[in-house]
Short mmCIF file of C-alpha atoms and ligand atoms in Angstrom, two decimals:
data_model
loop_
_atom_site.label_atom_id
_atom_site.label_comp_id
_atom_site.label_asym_id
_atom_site.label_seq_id
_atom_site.Cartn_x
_atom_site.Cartn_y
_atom_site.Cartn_z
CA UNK A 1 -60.53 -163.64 -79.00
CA UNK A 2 -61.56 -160.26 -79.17
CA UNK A 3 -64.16 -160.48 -76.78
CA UNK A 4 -61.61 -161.41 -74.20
CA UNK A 5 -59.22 -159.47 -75.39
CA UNK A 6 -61.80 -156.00 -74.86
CA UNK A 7 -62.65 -157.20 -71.44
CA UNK A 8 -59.13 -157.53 -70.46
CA UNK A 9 -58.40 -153.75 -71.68
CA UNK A 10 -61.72 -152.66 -69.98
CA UNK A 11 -60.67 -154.26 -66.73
CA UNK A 12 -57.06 -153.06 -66.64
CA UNK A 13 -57.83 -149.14 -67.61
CA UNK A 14 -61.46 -148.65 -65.92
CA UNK A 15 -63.14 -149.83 -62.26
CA UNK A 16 -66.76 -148.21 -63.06
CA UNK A 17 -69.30 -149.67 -65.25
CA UNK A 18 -72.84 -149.01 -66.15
CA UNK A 19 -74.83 -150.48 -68.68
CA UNK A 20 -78.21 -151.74 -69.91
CA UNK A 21 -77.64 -155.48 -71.12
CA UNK A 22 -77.20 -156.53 -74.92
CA UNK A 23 -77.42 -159.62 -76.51
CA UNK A 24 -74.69 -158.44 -78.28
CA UNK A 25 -72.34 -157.44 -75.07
CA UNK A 26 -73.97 -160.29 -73.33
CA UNK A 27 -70.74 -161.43 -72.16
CA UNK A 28 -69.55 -158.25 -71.15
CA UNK A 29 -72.27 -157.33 -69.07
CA UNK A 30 -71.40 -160.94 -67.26
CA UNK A 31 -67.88 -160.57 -67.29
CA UNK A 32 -66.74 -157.13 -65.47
CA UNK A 33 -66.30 -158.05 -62.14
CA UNK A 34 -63.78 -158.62 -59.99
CA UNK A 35 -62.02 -156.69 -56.69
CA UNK A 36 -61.67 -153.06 -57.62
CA UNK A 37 -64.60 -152.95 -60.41
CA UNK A 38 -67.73 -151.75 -59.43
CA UNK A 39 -70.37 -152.58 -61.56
CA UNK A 40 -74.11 -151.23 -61.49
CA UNK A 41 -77.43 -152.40 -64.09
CA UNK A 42 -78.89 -149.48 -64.92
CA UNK A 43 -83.02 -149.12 -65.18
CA UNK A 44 -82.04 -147.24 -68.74
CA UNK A 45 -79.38 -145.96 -70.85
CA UNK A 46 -79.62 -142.20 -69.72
CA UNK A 47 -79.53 -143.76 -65.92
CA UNK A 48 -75.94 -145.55 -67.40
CA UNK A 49 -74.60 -142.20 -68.50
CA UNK A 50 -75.35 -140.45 -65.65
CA UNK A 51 -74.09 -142.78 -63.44
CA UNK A 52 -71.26 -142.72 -64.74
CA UNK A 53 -71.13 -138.74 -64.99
CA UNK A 54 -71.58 -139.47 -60.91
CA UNK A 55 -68.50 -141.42 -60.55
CA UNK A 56 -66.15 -139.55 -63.12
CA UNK A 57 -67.52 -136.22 -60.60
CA UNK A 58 -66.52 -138.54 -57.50
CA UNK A 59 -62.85 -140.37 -58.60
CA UNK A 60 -62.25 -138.22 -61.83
CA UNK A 61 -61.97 -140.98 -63.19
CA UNK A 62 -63.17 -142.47 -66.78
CA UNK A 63 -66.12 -144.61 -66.38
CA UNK A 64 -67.48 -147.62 -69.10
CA UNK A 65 -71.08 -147.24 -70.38
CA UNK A 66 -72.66 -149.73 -72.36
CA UNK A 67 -75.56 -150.80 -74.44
CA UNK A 68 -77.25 -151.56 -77.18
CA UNK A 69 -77.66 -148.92 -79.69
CA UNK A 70 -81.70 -149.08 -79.44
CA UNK A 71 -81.05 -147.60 -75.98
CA UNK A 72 -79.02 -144.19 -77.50
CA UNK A 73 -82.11 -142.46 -77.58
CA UNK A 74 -82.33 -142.57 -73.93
CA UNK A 75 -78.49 -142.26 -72.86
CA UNK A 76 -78.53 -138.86 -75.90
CA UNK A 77 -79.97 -136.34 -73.42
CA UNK A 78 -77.26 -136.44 -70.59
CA UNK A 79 -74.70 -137.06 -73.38
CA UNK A 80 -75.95 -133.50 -74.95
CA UNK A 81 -77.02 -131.60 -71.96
CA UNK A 82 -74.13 -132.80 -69.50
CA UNK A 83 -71.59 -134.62 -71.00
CA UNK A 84 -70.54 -132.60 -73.76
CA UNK A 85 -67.71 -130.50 -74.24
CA UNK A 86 -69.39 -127.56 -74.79
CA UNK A 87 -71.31 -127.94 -71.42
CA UNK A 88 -69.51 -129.93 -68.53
CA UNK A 89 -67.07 -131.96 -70.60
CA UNK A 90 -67.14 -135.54 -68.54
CA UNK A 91 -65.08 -138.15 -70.30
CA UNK A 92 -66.81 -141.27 -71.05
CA UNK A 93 -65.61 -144.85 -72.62
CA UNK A 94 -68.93 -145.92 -74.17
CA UNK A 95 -69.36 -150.01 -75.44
CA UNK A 96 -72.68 -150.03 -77.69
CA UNK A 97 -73.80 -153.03 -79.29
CA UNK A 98 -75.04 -152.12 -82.77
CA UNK A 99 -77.95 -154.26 -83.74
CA UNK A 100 -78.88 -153.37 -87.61
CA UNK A 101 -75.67 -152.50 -88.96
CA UNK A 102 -76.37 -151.87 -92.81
CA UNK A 103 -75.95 -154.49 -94.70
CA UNK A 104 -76.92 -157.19 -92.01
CA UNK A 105 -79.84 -159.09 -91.39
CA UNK A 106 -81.79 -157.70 -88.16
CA UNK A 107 -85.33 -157.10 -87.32
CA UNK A 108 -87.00 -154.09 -89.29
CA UNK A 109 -86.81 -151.40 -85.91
CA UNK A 110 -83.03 -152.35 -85.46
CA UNK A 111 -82.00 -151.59 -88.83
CA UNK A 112 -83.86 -148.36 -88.66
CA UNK A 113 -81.98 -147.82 -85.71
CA UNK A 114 -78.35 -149.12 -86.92
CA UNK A 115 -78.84 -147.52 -90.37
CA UNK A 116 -78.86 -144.05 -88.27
CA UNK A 117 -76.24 -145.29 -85.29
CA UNK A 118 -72.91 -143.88 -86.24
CA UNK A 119 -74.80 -140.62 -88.44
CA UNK A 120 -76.22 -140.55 -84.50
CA UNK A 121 -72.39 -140.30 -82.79
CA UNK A 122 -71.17 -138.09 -85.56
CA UNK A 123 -73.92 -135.26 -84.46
CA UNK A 124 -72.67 -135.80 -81.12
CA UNK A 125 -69.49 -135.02 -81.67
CA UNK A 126 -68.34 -138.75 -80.27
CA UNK A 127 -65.08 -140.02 -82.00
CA UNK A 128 -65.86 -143.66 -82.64
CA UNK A 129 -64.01 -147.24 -83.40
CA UNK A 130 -65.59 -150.47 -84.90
CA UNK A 131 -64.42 -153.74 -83.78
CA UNK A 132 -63.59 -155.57 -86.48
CA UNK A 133 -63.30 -159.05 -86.50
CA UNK A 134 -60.37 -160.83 -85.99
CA UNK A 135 -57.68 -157.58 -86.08
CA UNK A 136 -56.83 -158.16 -82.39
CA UNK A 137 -53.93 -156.40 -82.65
CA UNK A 138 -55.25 -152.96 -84.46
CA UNK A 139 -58.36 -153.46 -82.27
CA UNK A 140 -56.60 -152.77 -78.88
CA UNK A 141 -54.53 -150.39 -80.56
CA UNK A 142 -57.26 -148.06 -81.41
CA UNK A 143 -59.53 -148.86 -78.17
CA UNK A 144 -55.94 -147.64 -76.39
CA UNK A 145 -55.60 -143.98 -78.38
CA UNK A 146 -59.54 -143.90 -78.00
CA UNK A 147 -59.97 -143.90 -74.51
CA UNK A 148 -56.71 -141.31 -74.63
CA UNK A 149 -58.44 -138.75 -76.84
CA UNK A 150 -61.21 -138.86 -74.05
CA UNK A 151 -59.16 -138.54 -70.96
CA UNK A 152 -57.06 -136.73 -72.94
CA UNK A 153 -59.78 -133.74 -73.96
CA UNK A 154 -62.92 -134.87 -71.19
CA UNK A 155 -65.29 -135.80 -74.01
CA UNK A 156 -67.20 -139.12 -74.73
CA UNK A 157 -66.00 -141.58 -77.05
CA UNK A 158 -67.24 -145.22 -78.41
CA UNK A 159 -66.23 -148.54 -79.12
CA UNK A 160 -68.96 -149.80 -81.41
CA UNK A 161 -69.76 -153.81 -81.99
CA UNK A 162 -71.39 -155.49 -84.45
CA UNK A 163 -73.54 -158.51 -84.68
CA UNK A 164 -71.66 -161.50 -84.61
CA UNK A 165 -68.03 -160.58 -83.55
CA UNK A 166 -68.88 -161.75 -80.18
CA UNK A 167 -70.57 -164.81 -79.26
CA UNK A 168 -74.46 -163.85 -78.89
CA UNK A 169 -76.37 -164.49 -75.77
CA UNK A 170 -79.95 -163.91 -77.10
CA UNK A 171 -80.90 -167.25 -77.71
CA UNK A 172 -83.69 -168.27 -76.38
CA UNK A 173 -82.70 -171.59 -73.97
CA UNK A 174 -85.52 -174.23 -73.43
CA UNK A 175 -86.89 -174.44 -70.42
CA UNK A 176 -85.17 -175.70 -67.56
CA UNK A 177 -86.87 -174.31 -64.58
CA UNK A 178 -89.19 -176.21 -62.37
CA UNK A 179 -90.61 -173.04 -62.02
CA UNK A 180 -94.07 -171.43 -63.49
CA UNK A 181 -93.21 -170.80 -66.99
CA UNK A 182 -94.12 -167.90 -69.08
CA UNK A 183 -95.78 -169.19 -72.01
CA UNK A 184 -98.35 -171.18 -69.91
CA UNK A 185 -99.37 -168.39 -68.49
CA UNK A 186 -99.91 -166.77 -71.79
CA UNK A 187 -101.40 -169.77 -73.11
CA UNK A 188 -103.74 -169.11 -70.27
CA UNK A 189 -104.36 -166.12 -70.93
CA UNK A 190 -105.26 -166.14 -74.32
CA UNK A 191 -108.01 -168.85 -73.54
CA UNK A 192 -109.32 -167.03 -71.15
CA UNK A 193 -109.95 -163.56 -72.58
CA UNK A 194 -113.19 -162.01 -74.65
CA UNK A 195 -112.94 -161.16 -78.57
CA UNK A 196 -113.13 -157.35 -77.35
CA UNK A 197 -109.76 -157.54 -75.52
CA UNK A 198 -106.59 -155.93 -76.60
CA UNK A 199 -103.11 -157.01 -75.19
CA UNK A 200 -100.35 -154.87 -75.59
CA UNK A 201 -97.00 -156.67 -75.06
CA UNK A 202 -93.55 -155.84 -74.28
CA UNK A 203 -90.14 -156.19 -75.88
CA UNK A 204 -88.12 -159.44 -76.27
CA UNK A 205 -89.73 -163.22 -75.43
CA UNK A 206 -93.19 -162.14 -74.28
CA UNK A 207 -94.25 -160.64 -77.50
CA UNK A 208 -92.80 -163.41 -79.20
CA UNK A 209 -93.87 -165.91 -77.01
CA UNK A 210 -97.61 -164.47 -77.27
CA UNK A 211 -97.33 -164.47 -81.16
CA UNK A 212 -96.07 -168.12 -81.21
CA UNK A 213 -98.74 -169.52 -79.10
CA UNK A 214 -101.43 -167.67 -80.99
CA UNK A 215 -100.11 -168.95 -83.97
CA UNK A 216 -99.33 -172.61 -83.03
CA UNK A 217 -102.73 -172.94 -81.08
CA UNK A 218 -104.94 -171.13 -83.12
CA UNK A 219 -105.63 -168.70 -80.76
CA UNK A 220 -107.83 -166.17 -82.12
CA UNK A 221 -109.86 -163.72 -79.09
CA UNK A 222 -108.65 -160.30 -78.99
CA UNK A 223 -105.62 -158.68 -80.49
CA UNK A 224 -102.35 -157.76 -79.98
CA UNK A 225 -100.06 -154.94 -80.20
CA UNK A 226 -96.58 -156.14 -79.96
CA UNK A 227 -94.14 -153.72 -78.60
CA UNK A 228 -91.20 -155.37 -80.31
CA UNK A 229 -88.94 -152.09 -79.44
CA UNK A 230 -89.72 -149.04 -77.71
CA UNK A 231 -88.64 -151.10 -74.43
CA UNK A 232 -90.08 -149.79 -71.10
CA UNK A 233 -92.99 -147.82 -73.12
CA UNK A 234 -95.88 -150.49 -73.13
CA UNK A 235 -97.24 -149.22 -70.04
CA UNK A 236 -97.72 -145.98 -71.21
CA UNK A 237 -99.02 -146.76 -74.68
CA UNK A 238 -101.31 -149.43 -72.51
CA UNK A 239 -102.49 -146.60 -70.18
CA UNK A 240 -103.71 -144.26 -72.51
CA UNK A 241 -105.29 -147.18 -74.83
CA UNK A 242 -107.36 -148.34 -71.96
CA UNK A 243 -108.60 -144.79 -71.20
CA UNK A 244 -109.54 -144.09 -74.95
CA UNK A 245 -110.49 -147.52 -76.39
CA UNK A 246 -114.09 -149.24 -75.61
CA UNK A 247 -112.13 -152.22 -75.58
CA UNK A 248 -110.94 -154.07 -72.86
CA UNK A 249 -106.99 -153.36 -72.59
CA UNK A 250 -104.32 -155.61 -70.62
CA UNK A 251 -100.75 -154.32 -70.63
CA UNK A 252 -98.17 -157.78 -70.52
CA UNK A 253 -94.53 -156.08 -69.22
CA UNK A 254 -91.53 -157.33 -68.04
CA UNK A 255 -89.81 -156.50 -65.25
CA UNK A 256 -86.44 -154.67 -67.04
CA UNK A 257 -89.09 -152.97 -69.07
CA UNK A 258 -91.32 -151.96 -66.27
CA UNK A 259 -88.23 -150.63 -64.30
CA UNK A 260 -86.60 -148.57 -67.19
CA UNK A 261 -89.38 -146.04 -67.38
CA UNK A 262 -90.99 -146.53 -63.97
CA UNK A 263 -91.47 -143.18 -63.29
CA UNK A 264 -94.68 -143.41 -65.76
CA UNK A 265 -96.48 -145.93 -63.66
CA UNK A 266 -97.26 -142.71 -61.36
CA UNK A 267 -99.98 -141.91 -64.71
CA UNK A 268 -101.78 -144.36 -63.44
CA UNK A 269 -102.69 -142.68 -60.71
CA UNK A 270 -103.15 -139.94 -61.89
CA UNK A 271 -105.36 -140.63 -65.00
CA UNK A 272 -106.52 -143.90 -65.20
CA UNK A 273 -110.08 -145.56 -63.04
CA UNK A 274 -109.78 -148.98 -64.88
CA UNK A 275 -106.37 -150.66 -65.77
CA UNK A 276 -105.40 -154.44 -65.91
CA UNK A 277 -101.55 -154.63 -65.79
CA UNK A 278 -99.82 -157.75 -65.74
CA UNK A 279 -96.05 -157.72 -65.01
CA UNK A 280 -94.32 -161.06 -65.78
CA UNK A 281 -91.61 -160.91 -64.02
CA UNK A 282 -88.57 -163.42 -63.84
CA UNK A 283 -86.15 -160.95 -62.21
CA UNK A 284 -84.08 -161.03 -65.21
CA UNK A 285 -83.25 -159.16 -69.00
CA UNK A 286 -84.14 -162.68 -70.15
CA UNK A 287 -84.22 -162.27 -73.98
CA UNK A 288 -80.63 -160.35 -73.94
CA UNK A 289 -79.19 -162.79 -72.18
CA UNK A 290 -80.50 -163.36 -68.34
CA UNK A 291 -78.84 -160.80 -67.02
CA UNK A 292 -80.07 -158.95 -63.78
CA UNK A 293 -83.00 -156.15 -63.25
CA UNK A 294 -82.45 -155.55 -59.64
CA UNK A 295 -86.20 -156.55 -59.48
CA UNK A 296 -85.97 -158.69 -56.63
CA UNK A 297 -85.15 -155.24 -54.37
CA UNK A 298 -88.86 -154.29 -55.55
CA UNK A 299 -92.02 -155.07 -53.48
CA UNK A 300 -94.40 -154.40 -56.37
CA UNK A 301 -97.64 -155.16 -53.95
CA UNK A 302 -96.38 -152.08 -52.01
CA UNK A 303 -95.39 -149.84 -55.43
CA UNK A 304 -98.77 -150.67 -57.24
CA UNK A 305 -100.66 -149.56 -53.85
CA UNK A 306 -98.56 -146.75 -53.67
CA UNK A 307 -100.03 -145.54 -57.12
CA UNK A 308 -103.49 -145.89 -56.39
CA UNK A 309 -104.02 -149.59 -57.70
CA UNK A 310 -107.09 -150.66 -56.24
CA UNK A 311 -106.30 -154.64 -56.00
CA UNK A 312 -102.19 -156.67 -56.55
CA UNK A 313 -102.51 -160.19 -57.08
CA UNK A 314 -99.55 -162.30 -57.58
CA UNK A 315 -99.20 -165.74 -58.80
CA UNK A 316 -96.31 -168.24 -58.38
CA UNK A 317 -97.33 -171.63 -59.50
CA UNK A 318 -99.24 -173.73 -62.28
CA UNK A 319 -102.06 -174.18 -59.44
CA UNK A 320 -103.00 -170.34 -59.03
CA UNK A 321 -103.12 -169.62 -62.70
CA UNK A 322 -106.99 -170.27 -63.79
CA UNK A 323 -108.72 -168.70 -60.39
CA UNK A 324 -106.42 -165.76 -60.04
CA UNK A 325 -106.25 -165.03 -63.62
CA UNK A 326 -109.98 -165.25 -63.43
CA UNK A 327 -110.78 -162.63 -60.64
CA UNK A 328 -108.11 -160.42 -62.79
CA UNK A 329 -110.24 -160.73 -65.90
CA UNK A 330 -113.66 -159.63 -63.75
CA UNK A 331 -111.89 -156.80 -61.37
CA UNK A 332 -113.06 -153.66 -62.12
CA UNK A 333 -110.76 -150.94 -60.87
CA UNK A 334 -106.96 -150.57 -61.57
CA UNK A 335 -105.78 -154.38 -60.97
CA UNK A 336 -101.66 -155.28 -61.13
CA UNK A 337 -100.93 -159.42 -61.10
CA UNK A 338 -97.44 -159.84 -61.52
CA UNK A 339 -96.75 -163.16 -62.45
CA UNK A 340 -93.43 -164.75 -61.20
CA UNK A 341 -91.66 -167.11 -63.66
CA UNK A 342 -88.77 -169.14 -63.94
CA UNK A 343 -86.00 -168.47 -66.74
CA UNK A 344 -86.29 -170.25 -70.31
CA UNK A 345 -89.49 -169.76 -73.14
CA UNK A 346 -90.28 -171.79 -76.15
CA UNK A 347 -87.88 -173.02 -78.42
CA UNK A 348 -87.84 -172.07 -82.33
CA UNK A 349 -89.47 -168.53 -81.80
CA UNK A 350 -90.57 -166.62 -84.82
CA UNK A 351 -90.49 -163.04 -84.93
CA UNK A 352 -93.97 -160.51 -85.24
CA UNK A 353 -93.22 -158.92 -88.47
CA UNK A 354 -95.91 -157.79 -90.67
CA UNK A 355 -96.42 -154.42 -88.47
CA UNK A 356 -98.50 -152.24 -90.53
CA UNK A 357 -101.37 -155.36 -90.62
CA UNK A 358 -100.68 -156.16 -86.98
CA UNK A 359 -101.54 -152.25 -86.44
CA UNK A 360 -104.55 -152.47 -88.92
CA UNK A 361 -106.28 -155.74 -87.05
CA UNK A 362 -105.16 -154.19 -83.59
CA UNK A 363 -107.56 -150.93 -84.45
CA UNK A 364 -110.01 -152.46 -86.38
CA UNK A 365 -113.69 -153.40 -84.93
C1 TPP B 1 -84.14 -148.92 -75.07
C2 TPP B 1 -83.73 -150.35 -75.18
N1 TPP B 1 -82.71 -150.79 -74.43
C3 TPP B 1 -82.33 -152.10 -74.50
C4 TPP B 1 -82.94 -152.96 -75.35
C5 TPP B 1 -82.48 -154.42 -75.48
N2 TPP B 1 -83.43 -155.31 -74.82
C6 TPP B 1 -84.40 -155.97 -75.50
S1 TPP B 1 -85.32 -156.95 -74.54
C7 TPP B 1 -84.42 -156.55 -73.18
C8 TPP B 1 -84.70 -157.19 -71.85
C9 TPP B 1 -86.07 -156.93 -71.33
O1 TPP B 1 -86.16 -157.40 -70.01
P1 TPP B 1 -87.57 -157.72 -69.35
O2 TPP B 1 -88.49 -156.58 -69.58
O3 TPP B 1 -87.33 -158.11 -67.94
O4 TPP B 1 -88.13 -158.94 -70.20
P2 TPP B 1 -87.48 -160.42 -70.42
O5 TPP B 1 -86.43 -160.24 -71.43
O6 TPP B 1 -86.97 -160.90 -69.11
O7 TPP B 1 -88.62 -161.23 -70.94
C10 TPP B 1 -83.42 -155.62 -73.49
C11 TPP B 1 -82.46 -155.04 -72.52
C12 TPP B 1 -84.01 -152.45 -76.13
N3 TPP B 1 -84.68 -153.22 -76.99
N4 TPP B 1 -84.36 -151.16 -76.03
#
C-alpha cells in the first residue's frame, strides 16, 4: 500500500526524476512515468543530484532523486559542494533505499554502509523520514511537511526505505531468454583460462554467478576478486592490477557498472600496453531489478578504439563463444570483448562471503 501510496504523492507534487536503480525502489524506478514526468537513469548517484540541481536551475522547481544508499558516497559531493544551504541552497526530495539497516540481515558491505546511512544525512544537514510499514496515513503526512521544509527553506531532504516495506525486485528470475546467457559464458571462461589468471568481477549477478559456477563445477584455474560493492570501480582496480601483477588479469563488468564511472576507461589509454576487458553487457541494471542503462545508445567498438584499445571483439551467440573467447585469451595488446546477453542468471545464487580469504587466495602465488 505504501508503495503506491509514495508513488502517487511523488507523481502529484514532482515532474523530474533522477535516480540510480534499487532493488529496494525497484518499483519506483519502473513506475514514474506518465505525461508531464520526465524521468532520466543516471550513470551514478552524483550524475542524479546534479541533474536534478539542472532542472530545479531550469523550472525552479523541486526535483526527486533516488537510490540506494551504497550510491551516497557518490551523490555526497554535489550535495556538499552545490546543494547545500550554505553554498547554492537547491531544494531536493531525495528517495534512498537503505540496504543494511541495523538490526537486519544484509550482506557484510551494506550493513557497513546502512549502520553509517542516517549518521551520513545528519552531517549533511538533510532532515530525514523513515517509511514505516503499514502507517499509511502518518507516512504521507510526514513525506507532505518534508518536501515543505525543502521548498520551504531550498535545502535537501530524504525519504528513507527499508528492506522489505516494498516488494523487492532483486531476485534473480531464471532464465527466459533465447538469448546467449551469462553464466555460459562464464562457464566458458573459467575452462578456458591458465592457473596464473586473475578475474576481477563486478557487482551484482556476475560475481555471483562466477562464484556459483566455480563452486558447483569445481572450477579451480585462477582466482577471483569479487567486487561485490564498490559498483563501477572494477575497471580501475582491474587496470592497475594488470599493470602491477605478473599475472594474467581479465576485468568481467557490466554495462551499468562500466557506464557509472566511465570516465576512468580513458586510464587505459593512458597507462596501460596489455589489458583484457570483458564487458557483459545485457543493456540492463539486471540484479536490481532490470531496469535500463541507456547502454544500447553506446557503440562500445567505437569507445574502446577511441581509448587506444588495440583489438574489440564482440560475441552474440552460443556459436562464437569458444573461438572468440580463444583469440581474447592469446591477444596481446589492450583487447575489449563485450559479450551481449539476454536477461535472467542461475537460480538459487549464493553470496561470496568469506572476503578476507577470498583476498588472501586472490594475492597469494
Ligand atoms: C554505488 C552503487 N550504486 C548502486 C548500487 C546498486 N546496484 C547493485 S548491482 C546494480 C546493477 C549493475 O548493473 P550492471 O553493471 O549492468 O550489471 P547487471 O546487474 O546487469 O549484471 C546496482 C545499481 C550499488 N551496489 N552501488
Amino acid at each position: 500500500m505504501i508503495e503506491k501510496n509514495l508513488i502517487k504523492f511523488l507523481k502529484k507534487n514532482i515532474n523530474f526524476y533522477s535516480g540510480v536503480p534499487d532493488s529496494l525502489l525497484s518499483s519506483i524506478s519502473k513506475k514514474l512515468k506518465g505525461k508531464k514526468i520526465k524521468h532520466f537513469i543516471a550513470a551514478n548517484e552524483g550524475s542524479a543530484i546534479s541533474h536534478g540541481i539542472g532542472y530545479f536551475l531550469a523550472k525552479k522547481k523541486i526535483p526527486c532523486i533516488y537510490f540506494q544508499n551504497s550510491g551516497l558516497g557518490n551523490a555526497i559531493n554535489p550535495i556538499i559542494s552545490i546543494a547545500h544551504k550554505k553554498v547554492y541552497s537547491i531544494p531536493l526530495f531525495l528517495v534512498i533505499g537503505w540496504r543494511g539497516s541495523p538490526g537486519s540481515n544484509d550482506e557484510p558491505q551494506h550493513m557497513v554502509k546502512g549502520k553509517i546511512t542516517l549518521q551520513i544525512l545528519k552531517l549533511l544537514g538533510i532532515k530525514y523520514y523513515i517509511i514505516k510499514k503499514n502507517k499509511d496515513k502518518i507516512n504521507i503526512q510526514n513525506l507532505k511537511s518534508l518536501l515543505n521544509h525543502s521548498k520551504k527553506f531550498n535545502v535537501p531532504v530524504a525519504c528513507v526505505i527499508k528492506k522489505n516495506v516494498f516488494i523487492q525486485s532483486e531476485k534473480n528470475k531464471k532464465i527466459k531468454s533465447t538469448k546467449l546467457q551469462r553464466s555460459l559464458f562464464l562457464e566458458s571462461l573459467l575452462k578456458k583460462i591458465k592457473n596464473n589468471t586473475r578475474i576481477i568481477s563486478t557487482t551484482g549477478f556476475t560475481s555471483r554467478e562466477l562464484y556459483r559456477i566455480r563452486i558447483n563445477n569445481d572450477l579451480n584455474q585462477g582466482k577471483d576478486f569479487y567486487m561485490i560493492g564498490g559498483m563501477g570501480h572494477s575497471l580501475s582496480v582491474s587496470l592497475t592490477h594488470s599493470i602491477f601483477s605478473k599475472k594474467k588479469t581479465i576485468c568481467i563488468d557490466g554495462d551499468g557498472s562500466l557506464l557509472m564511472h566511465l570516465g576512468s576507461i580513458v586510464a587505459c589509454s593512458k597507462y596501460s600496453k596489455n589489458f583484457k576487458y570483458i564487458l557483459i553487457n545485457n543493456f540492463s541494471h539486471e540484479s536490481v531489478g532490470g531496469q535500463n542503462t541507456n547502454s544500447e545508445i553506446v557503440n562500445f567498438e567505437i569507445l574502446s578504439k577511441s581509448v587506444g584499445f588495440k583489438k574489440y571483439l564482440r560475441i552474440t551467440n552460443k556459436k562464437e563463444i569458444s573461438k572468440k573467447l580463444n583469440t581474447f585469451l592469446n591477444l596481446k595488446g589492450k583487447v575489449f570483448l563485450e559479450v551481449r546477453v539476454g536477461n535472467g542468471s542461475l537460480v538459487n545464487l549464493g553470496r561470496p562471503k568469506d572476503f578476507i580469504n577470498i583476498k588472501k587466495k586472490f594475492i597469494s602465488k
